Coordinates of C-alpha atoms in Angstrom, one line a residue:
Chain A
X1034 CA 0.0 0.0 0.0
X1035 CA 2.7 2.4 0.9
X1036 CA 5.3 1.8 -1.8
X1037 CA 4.5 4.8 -3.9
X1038 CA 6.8 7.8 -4.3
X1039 CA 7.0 10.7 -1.7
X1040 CA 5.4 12.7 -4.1
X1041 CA 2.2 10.9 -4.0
X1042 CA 1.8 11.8 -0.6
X1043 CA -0.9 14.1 0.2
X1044 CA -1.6 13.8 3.8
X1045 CA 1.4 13.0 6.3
X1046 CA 0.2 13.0 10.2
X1047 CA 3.1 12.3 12.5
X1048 CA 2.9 11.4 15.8
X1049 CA -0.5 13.5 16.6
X1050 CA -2.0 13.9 19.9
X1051 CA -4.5 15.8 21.2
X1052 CA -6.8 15.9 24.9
X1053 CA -9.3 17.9 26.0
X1054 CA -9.8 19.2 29.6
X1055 CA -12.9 17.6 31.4
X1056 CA -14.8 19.5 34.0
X1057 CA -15.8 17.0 36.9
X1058 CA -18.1 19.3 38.2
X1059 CA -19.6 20.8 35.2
X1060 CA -21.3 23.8 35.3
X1061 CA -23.7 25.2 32.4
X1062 CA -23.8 29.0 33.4
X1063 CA -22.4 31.8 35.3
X1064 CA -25.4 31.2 38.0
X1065 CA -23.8 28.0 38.6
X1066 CA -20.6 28.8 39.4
X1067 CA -21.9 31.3 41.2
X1068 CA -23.9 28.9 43.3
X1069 CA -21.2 26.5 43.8
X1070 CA -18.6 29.4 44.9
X1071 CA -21.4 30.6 47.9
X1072 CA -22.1 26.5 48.3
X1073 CA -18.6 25.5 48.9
X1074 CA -15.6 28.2 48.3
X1075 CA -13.0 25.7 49.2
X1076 CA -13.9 23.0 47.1
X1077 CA -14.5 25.1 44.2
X1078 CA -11.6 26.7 44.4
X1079 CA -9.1 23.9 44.8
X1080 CA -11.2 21.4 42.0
X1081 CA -8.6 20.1 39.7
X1082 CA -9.6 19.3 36.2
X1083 CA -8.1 16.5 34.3
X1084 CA -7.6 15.7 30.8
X1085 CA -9.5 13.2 28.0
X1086 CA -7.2 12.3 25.6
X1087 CA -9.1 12.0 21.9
X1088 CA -6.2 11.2 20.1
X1089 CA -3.2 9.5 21.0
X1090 CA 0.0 9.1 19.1
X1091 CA -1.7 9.0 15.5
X1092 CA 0.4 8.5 12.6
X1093 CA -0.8 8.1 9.1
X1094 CA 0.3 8.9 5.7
X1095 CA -2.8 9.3 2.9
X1096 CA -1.2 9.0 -1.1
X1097 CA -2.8 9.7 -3.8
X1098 CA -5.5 7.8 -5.5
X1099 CA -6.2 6.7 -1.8
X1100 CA -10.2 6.8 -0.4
X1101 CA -9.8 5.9 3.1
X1102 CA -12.5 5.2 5.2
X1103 CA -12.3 6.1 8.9
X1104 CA -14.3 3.5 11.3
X1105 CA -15.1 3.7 15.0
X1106 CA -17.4 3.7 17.6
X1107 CA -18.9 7.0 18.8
X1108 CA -16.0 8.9 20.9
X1109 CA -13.5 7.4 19.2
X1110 CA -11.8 10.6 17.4
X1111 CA -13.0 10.2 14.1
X1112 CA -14.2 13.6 13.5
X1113 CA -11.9 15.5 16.1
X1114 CA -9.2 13.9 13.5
X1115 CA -10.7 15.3 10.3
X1116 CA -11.6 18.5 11.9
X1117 CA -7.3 18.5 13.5
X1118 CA -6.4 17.8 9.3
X1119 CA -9.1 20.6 8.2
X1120 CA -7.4 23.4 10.7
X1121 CA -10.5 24.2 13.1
X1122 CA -8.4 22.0 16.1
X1123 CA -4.9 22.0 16.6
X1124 CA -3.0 19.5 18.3
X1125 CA -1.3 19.3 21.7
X1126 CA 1.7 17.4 20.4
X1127 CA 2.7 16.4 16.5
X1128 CA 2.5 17.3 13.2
X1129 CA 0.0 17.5 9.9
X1130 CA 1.1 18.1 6.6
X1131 CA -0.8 18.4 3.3
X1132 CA 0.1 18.8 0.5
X1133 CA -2.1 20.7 -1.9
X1134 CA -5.5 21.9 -1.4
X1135 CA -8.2 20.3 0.6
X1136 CA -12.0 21.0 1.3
X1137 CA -14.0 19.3 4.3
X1138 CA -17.5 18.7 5.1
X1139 CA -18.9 17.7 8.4
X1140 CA -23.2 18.2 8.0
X1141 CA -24.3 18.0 4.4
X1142 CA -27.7 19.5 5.2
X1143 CA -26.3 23.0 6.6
X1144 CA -27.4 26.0 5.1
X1145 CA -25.7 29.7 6.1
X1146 CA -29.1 32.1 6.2
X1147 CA -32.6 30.0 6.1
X1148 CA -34.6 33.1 5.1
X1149 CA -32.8 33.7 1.9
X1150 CA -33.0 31.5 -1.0
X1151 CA -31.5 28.3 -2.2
X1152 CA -29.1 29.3 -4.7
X1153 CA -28.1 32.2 -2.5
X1154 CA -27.4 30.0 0.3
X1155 CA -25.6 28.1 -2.5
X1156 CA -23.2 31.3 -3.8
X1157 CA -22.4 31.9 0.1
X1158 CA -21.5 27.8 0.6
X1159 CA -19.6 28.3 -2.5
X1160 CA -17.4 31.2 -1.0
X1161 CA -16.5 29.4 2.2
X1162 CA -16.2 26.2 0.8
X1163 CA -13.9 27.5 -2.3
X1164 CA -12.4 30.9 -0.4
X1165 CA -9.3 30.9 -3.0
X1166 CA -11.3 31.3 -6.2
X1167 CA -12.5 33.9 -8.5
X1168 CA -15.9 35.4 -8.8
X1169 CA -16.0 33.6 -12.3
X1170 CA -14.9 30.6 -11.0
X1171 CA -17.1 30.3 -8.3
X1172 CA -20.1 31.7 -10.9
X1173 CA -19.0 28.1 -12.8
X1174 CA -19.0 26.0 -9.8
X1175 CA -22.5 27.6 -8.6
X1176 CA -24.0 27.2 -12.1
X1177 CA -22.4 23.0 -12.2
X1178 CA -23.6 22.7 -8.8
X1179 CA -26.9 23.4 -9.0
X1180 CA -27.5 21.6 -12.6
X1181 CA -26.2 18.2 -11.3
X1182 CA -28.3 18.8 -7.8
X1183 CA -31.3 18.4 -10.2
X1184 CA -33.7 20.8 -7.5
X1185 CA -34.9 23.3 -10.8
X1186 CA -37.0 25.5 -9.6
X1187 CA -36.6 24.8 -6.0
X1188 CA -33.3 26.5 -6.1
X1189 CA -35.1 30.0 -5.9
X1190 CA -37.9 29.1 -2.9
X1191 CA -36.6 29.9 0.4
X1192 CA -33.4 27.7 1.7
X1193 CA -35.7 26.9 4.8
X1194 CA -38.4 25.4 3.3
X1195 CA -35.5 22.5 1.6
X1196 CA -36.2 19.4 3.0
X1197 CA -32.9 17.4 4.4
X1198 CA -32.4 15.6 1.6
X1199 CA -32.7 18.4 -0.8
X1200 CA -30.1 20.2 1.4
X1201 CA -28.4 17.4 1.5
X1202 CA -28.4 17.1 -2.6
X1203 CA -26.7 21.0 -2.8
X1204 CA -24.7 20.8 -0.2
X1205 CA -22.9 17.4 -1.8
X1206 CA -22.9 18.9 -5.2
X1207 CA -21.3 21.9 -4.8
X1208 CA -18.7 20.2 -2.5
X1209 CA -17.8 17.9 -5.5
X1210 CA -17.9 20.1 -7.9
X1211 CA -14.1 21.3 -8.2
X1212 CA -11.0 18.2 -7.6
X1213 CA -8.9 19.1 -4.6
X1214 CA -5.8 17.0 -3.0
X1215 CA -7.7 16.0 0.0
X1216 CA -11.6 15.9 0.3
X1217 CA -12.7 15.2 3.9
X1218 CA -16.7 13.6 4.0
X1219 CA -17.6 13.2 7.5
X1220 CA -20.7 11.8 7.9
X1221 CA -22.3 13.2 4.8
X1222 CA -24.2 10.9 2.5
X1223 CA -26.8 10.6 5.4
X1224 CA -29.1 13.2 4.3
X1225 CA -29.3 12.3 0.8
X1226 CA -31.9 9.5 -0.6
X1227 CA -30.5 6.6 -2.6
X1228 CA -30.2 7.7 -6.0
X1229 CA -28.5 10.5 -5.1
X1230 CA -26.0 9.0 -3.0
X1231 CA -25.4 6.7 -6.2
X1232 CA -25.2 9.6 -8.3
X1233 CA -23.0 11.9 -5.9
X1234 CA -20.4 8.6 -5.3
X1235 CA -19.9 8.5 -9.0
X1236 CA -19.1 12.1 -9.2
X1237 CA -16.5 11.6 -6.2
X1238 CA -14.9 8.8 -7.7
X1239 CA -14.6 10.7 -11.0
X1240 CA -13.1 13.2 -8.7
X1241 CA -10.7 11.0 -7.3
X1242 CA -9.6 9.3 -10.6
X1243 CA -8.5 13.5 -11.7
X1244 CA -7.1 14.8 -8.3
X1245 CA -6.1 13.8 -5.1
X1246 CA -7.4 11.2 -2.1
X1247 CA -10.9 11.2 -0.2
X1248 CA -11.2 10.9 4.0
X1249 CA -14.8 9.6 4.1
X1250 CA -16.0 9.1 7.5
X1251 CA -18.8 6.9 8.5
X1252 CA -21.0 4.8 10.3
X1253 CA -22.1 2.5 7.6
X1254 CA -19.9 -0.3 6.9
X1255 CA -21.9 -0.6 3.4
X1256 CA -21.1 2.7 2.3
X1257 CA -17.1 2.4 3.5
X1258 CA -17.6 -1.1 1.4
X1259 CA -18.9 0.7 -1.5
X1260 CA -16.4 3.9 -1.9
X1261 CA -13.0 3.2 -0.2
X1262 CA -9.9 1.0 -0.8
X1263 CA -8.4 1.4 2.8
X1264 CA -9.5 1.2 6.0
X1265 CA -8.0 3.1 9.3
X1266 CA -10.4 1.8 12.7
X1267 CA -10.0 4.1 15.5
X1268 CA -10.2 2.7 19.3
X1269 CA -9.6 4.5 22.2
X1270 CA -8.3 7.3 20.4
X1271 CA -5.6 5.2 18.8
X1272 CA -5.3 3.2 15.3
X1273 CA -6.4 0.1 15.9
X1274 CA -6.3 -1.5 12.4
X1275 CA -4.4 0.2 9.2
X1276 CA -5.0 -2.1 5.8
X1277 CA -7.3 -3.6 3.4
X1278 CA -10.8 -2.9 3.8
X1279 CA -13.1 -6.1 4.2
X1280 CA -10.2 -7.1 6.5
X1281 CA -10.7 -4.0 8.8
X1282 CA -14.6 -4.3 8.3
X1283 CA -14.1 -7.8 10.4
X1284 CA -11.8 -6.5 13.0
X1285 CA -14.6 -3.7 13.7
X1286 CA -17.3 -6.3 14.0
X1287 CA -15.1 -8.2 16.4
X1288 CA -14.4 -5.2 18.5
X1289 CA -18.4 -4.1 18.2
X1290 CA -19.4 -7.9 19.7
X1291 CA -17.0 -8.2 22.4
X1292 CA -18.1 -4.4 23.3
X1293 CA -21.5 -5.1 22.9
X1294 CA -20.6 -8.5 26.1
X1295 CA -19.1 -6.2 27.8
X1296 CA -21.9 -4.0 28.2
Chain B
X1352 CA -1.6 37.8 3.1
X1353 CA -3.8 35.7 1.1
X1354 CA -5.9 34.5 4.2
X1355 CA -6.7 37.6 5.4
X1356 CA -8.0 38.8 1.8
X1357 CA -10.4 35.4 2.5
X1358 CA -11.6 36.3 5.6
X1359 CA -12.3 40.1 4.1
X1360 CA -14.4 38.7 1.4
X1361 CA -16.1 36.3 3.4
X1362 CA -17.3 39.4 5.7
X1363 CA -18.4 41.3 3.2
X1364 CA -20.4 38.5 1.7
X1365 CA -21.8 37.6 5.0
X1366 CA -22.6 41.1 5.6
X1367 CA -24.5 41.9 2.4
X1368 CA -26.5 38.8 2.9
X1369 CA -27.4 39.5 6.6
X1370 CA -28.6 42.8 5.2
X1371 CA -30.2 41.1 2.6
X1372 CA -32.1 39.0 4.4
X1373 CA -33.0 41.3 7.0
X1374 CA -34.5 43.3 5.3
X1375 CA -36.1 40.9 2.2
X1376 CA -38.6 40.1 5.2
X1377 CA -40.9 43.2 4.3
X1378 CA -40.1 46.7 3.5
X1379 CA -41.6 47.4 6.9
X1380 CA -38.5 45.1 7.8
X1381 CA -36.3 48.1 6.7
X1382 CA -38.2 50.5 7.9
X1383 CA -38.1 48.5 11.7
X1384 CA -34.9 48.0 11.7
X1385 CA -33.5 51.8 11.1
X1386 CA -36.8 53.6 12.5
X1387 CA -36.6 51.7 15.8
X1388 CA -33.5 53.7 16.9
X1389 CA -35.5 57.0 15.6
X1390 CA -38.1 56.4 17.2
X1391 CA -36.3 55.9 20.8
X1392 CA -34.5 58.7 20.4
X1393 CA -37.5 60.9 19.8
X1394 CA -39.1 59.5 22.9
X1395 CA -36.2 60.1 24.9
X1396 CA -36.1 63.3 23.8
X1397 CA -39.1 65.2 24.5
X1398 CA -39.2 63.0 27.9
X1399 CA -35.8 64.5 29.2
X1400 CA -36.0 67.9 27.1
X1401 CA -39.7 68.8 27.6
X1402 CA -40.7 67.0 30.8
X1403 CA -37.5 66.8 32.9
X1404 CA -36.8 70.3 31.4
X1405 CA -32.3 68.9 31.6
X1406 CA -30.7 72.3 30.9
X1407 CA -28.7 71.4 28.7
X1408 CA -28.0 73.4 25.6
X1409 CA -28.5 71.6 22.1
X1410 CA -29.7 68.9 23.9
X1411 CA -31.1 67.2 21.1
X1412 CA -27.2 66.8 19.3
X1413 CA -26.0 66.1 23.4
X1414 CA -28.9 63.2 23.1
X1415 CA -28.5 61.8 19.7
X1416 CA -24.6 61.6 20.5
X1417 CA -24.8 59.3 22.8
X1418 CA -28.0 57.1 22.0
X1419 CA -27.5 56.2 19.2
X1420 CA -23.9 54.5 19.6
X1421 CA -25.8 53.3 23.0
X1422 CA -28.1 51.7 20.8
X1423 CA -25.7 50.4 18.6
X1424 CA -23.6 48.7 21.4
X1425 CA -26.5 46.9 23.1
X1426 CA -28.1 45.9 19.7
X1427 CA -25.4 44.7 18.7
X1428 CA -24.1 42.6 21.9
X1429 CA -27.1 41.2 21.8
X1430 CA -27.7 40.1 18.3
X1431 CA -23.5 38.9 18.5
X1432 CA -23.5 36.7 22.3
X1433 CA -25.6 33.7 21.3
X1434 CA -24.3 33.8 17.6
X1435 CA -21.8 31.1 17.9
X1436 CA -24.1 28.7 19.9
X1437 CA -27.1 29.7 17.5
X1438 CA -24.9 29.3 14.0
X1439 CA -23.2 25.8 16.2
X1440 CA -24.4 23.9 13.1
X1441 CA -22.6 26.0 10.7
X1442 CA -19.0 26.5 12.5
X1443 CA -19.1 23.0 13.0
X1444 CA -20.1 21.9 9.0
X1445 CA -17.0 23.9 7.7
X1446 CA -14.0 25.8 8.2
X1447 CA -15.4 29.3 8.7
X1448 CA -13.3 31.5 11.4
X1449 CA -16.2 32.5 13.9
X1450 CA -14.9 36.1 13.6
X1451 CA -16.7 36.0 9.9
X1452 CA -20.3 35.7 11.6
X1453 CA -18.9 37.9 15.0
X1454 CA -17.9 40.7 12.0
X1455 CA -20.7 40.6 9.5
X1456 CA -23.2 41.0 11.9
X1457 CA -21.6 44.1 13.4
X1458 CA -20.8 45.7 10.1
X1459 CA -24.2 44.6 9.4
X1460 CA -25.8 46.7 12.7
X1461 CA -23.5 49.2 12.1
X1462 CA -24.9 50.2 8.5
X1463 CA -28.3 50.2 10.3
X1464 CA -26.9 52.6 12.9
X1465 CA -25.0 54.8 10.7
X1466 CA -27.9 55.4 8.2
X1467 CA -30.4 56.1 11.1
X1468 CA -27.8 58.4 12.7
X1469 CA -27.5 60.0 9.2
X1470 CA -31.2 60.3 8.8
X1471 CA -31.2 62.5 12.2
X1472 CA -28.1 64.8 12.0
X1473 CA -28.6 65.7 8.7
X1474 CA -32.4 67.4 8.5
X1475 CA -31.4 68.4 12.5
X1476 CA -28.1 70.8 11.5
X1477 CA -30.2 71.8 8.0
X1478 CA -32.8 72.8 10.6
X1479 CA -30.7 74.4 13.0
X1480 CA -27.9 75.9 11.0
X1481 CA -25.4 74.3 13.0
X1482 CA -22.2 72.4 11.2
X1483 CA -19.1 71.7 13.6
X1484 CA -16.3 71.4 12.6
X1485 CA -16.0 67.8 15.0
X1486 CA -18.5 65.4 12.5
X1487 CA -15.0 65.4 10.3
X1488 CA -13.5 63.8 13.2
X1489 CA -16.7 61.5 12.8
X1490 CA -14.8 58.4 10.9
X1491 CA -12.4 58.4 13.5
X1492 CA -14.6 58.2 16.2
X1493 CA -16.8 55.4 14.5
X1494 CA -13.8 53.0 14.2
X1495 CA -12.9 53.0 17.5
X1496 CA -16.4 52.5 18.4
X1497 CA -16.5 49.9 16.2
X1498 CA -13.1 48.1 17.3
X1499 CA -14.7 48.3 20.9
X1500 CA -17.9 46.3 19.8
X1501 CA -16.3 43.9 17.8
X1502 CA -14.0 43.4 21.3
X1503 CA -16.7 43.0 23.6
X1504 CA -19.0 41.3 21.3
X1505 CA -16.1 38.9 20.6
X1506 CA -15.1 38.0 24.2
X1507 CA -19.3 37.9 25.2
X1508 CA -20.1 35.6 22.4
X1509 CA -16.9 33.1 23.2
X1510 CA -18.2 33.5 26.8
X1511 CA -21.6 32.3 25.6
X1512 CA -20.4 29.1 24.1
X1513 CA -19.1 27.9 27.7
X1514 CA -21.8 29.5 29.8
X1515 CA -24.7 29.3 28.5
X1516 CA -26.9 32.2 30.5
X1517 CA -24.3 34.5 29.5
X1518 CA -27.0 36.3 26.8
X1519 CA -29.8 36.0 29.5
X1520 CA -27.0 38.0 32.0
X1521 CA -26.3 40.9 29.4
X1522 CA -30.2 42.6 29.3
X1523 CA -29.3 42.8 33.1
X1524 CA -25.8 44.3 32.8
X1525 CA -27.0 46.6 29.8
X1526 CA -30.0 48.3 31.5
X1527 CA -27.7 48.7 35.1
X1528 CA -25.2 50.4 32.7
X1529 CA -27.6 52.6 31.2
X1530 CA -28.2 54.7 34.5
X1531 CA -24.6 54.5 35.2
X1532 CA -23.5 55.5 31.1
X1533 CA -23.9 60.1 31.0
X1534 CA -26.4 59.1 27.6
X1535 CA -29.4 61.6 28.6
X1536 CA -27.6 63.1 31.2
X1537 CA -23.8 65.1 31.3
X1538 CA -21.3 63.7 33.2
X1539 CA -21.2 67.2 34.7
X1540 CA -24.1 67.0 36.9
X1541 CA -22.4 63.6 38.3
X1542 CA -21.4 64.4 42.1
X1543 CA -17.9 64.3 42.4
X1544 CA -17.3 61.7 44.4
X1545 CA -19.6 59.4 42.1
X1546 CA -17.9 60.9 38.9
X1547 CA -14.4 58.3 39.2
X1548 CA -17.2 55.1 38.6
X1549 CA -18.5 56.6 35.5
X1550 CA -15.8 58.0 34.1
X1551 CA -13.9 54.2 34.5
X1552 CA -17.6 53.2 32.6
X1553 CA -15.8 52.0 29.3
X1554 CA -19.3 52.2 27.2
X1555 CA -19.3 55.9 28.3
X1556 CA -15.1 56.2 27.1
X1557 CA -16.0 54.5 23.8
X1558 CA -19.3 56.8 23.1
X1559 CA -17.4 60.0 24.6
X1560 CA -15.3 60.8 21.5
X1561 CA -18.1 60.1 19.0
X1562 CA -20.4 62.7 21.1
X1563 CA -17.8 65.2 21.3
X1564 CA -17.8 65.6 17.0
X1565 CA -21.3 66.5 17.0
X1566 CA -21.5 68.3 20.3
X1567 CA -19.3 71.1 21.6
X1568 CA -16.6 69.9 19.9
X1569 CA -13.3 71.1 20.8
X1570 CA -10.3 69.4 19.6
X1571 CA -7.8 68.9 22.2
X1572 CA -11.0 67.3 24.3
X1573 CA -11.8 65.0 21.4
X1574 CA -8.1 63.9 21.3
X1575 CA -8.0 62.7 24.8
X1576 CA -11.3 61.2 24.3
X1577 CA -10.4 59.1 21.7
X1578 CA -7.2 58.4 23.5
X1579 CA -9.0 56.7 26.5
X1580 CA -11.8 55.1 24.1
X1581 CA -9.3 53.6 22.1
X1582 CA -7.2 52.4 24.9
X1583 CA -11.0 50.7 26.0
X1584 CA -11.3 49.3 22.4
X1585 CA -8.1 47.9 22.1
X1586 CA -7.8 46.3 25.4
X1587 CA -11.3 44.6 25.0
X1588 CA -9.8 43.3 21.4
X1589 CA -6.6 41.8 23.5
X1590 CA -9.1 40.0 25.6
X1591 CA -10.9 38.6 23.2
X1592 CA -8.0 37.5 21.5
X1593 CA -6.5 35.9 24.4
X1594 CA -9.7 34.1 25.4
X1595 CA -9.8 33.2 22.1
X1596 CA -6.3 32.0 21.9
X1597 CA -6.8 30.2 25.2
X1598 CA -10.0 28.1 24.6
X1599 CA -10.2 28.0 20.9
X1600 CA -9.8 24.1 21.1
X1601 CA -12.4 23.6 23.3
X1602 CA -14.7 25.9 21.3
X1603 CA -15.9 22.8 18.9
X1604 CA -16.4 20.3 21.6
X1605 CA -18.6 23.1 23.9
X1606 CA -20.6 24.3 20.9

């Protein structure tokens, strides 16, 4: 898997940690710490706050061609790892490097102001999720977008009144619309019906075979089947199992029964 | 270089789309939104200049100088402190610097409170004759109200995200602080041993230079002004960029 050249590598994560500080005594608002303060000064005052670590010591190296599918149970650090790769978290210890451009997703059916329409919910998506393009370009990418979400005249009714699905359907095609190095999915097919998941895999694929490599998160083993050729399982905020895919697929089932025994 | 001309462009799209959409509503939307100010200030007005009889002279420039960047500061902290836990969905879909929503929506309120601040001066000094020489000093007064808001706003709306009654707090801290901010009243009449807490008010040091342009404007006064407001503005900004600095990992898991 690993034996092409250096300059296939598009995503090189050495050594990454990353933990979060946990609040024993959690408090929602101001009147609570308040409360707690009057309560028991002492005890608030000396409370010590210790640390969850999400991800521990991850290495991993994504090349191109690559559409890795990221596995796990809930907690695991699926998407705090996309969202460390996509520059909204940084990590305590280690490095990330890509190489080229990438684009991420985290909720397909997200719109930026419900009351105004959906194409100009669509031309404001477009500007965040392509920031270094032109106005033409992005006049292209809006026009592509919204011909291969198939909503016609829906576009122009208020982005509010889209159902999921057809949220789903713009969000996903305008996301696909331009190759990048590194596309990051996490958790993003869910919204769309069937034929448009077909439809939108395709186009990704497509994508693939012209640019770079693909992070796809997910939950369903079916759809990590269906669009990746490598698996990485997360556990416990560590890589559990690096390799072929069907191979992984049984090594999360394993870990799923013996949690499930354990419960 | 290149990120910074992003984030630019992503505020000015933002912007003009939260105006859009404001006022796309109804024209009445418009009207709402830049009458509403107006229409307080009137009120105010002929309460403190007819009924309380306040002897001040050109009360009604002394009034909209501090009311309406009054208004603007409260509208706006309040329309900014529950914006990152109200827009959670959208921070956590892409990667969009919360500053882009925390900056469109003040540019957004601030075109509101410029044009309704417009709509007053300019038939009030056609009316009364009067031009100072201070409402050229106007666009420096503005952006360090404006650097102020976007501080505070900032450091209340990152607040927000880990306590969550911070926005229910702020109607209570606002309407204390409008007693205690010289709006309808001058500092002057202030007993002096009162004066030192309102004078260390820093919503009264960030409106005091903007007042001073349109009311007894005198230039070495508006210098020191803006010294002190500024010194409020920036140091709210610092704040806000330490808190930021300091929790910004723990912003996506609280939001």
């Amino acid at each position: 898997m690993n034996s092409t050249s250096t300059s296939d590598l598009i995503l090189d994560i050495k050594n990454l940690s990353l933990s979060f500080k946990i609040e024993y005594f959690k408090h929602d608002g101001l009147r609570d710490h308040f409360i707690s303060m009057l309560k028991n000064p002492i005890v608030k005052l000396l409370q010590k706050s210790d640390r969850l670590k999400v991800l521990d010591e991850i290495s991993l190296q994504v090349r191109k061609g690559e559409r890795l599918g990221i596995i796990g149970v809930n907690g695991a650090g699926k998407t705090t790892l996309c969202r460390c790769i996509n520059e909204m978290i940084y990590p305590d210890y280690g490095s990330i490097k890509v190489n080229g451009t990438k684009r991420a997703i985290f909720n397909s059916a997200i719109g930026i102001l419900p009351e105004l329409t959906g194409r100009e919910n669509a031309e404001l998506l477009a500007a965040i999720l392509y920031p270094e393009l032109s106005t033409r370009e992005l006049e292209e990418i809006l026009a592509d977008s919204i011909e291969f979400s198939e909503l016609g005249h829906f576009i122009d009714t208020p982005y509010k009144n889209f159902s999921k699905g057809m949220q789903a359907r713009l969000c996903l095609s305008l996301i696909s619309a331009k190759g990048c190095d590194l596309l990051i999915l996490d958790e993003v097919y869910d919204g769309a019906d069937e034929f448009f998941r077909r439809k939108i895999v395709d186009r990704i694929h497509r994508l693939i075979s012209s640019s770079g490599a693909v992070i796809l998160v997910s939950h369903n083993p079916e759809q990590i089947l269906s669009s990746c050729n490598r698996l990485v399982l997360l556990n416990n905020a560590k890589i559990e199992f690096d390799g072929a895919v069907e191979e992984g697929m049984s090594v999360y089932r394993n870990l799923m029964t013996v949690e499930r025994k354990s419960l | 270089m290149k990120s910074l001309g992003i984030f630019w462009r992503q505020v000015r799209l933002l912007t003009y789309a939260n105006l859009k959409s404001r006022y796309r509503k109804t024209f009445a939307g418009f009207i709402w939104v830049v009458a509403s100010p107006i229409v307080i200030y009137y009120i105010q007005s002929l309460v403190f200049k007819k009924f309380l009889k306040l002897d001040i002279p050109d009360y009604s420039l002394f009034l909209l100088g501090g009311l309406l960047p009054w208004i603007f500061i409260t509208g706006t902290l309040e329309m900014c402190t529950p914006i990152f836990t109200t827009r959670a969905e959208l921070l956590k879909s892409f990667r969009l610097s919360p500053y882009v929503l925390i900056l469109s929506q003040i540019f957004d309120n601030f075109l509101n409170f410029l044009l309704a601040f417009l709509l007053l001066l300019i038939p009030m000094s056609l009316l009364q004759g009067k031009y100072s020489l201070g409402t050229a000093f106007l666009p420096l007064a503005m952006l360090q109200l404006v650097i102020g808001v976007t501080g505070i706003a900032s450091l209340f709306a990152l607040m927000q995200v880990f306590l969550r009654d911070i926005r229910y707090i702020l109607p209570f801290i606002t309407n204390v602080l409008f007693f205690l901010t010289p709006i309808f009243y001058p500092i002057e009449i202030v007993p002096e041993q009162y004066r030192v807490f309102i004078e260390a008010n820093p919503f009264y040091l960030m409106i005091s230079p903007f007042r001073l342009c349109i009311h007894q404007f005198e230039i070495n006064s508006f210098f020191m002004a803006l010294f002190k407001g500024s010194l409020v503005s920036f140091s709210f900004l610092a704040m806000s960029y330490y808190a930021w600095k300091r929790r910004m990992n723990e912003f996506y898991l609280y939001l």
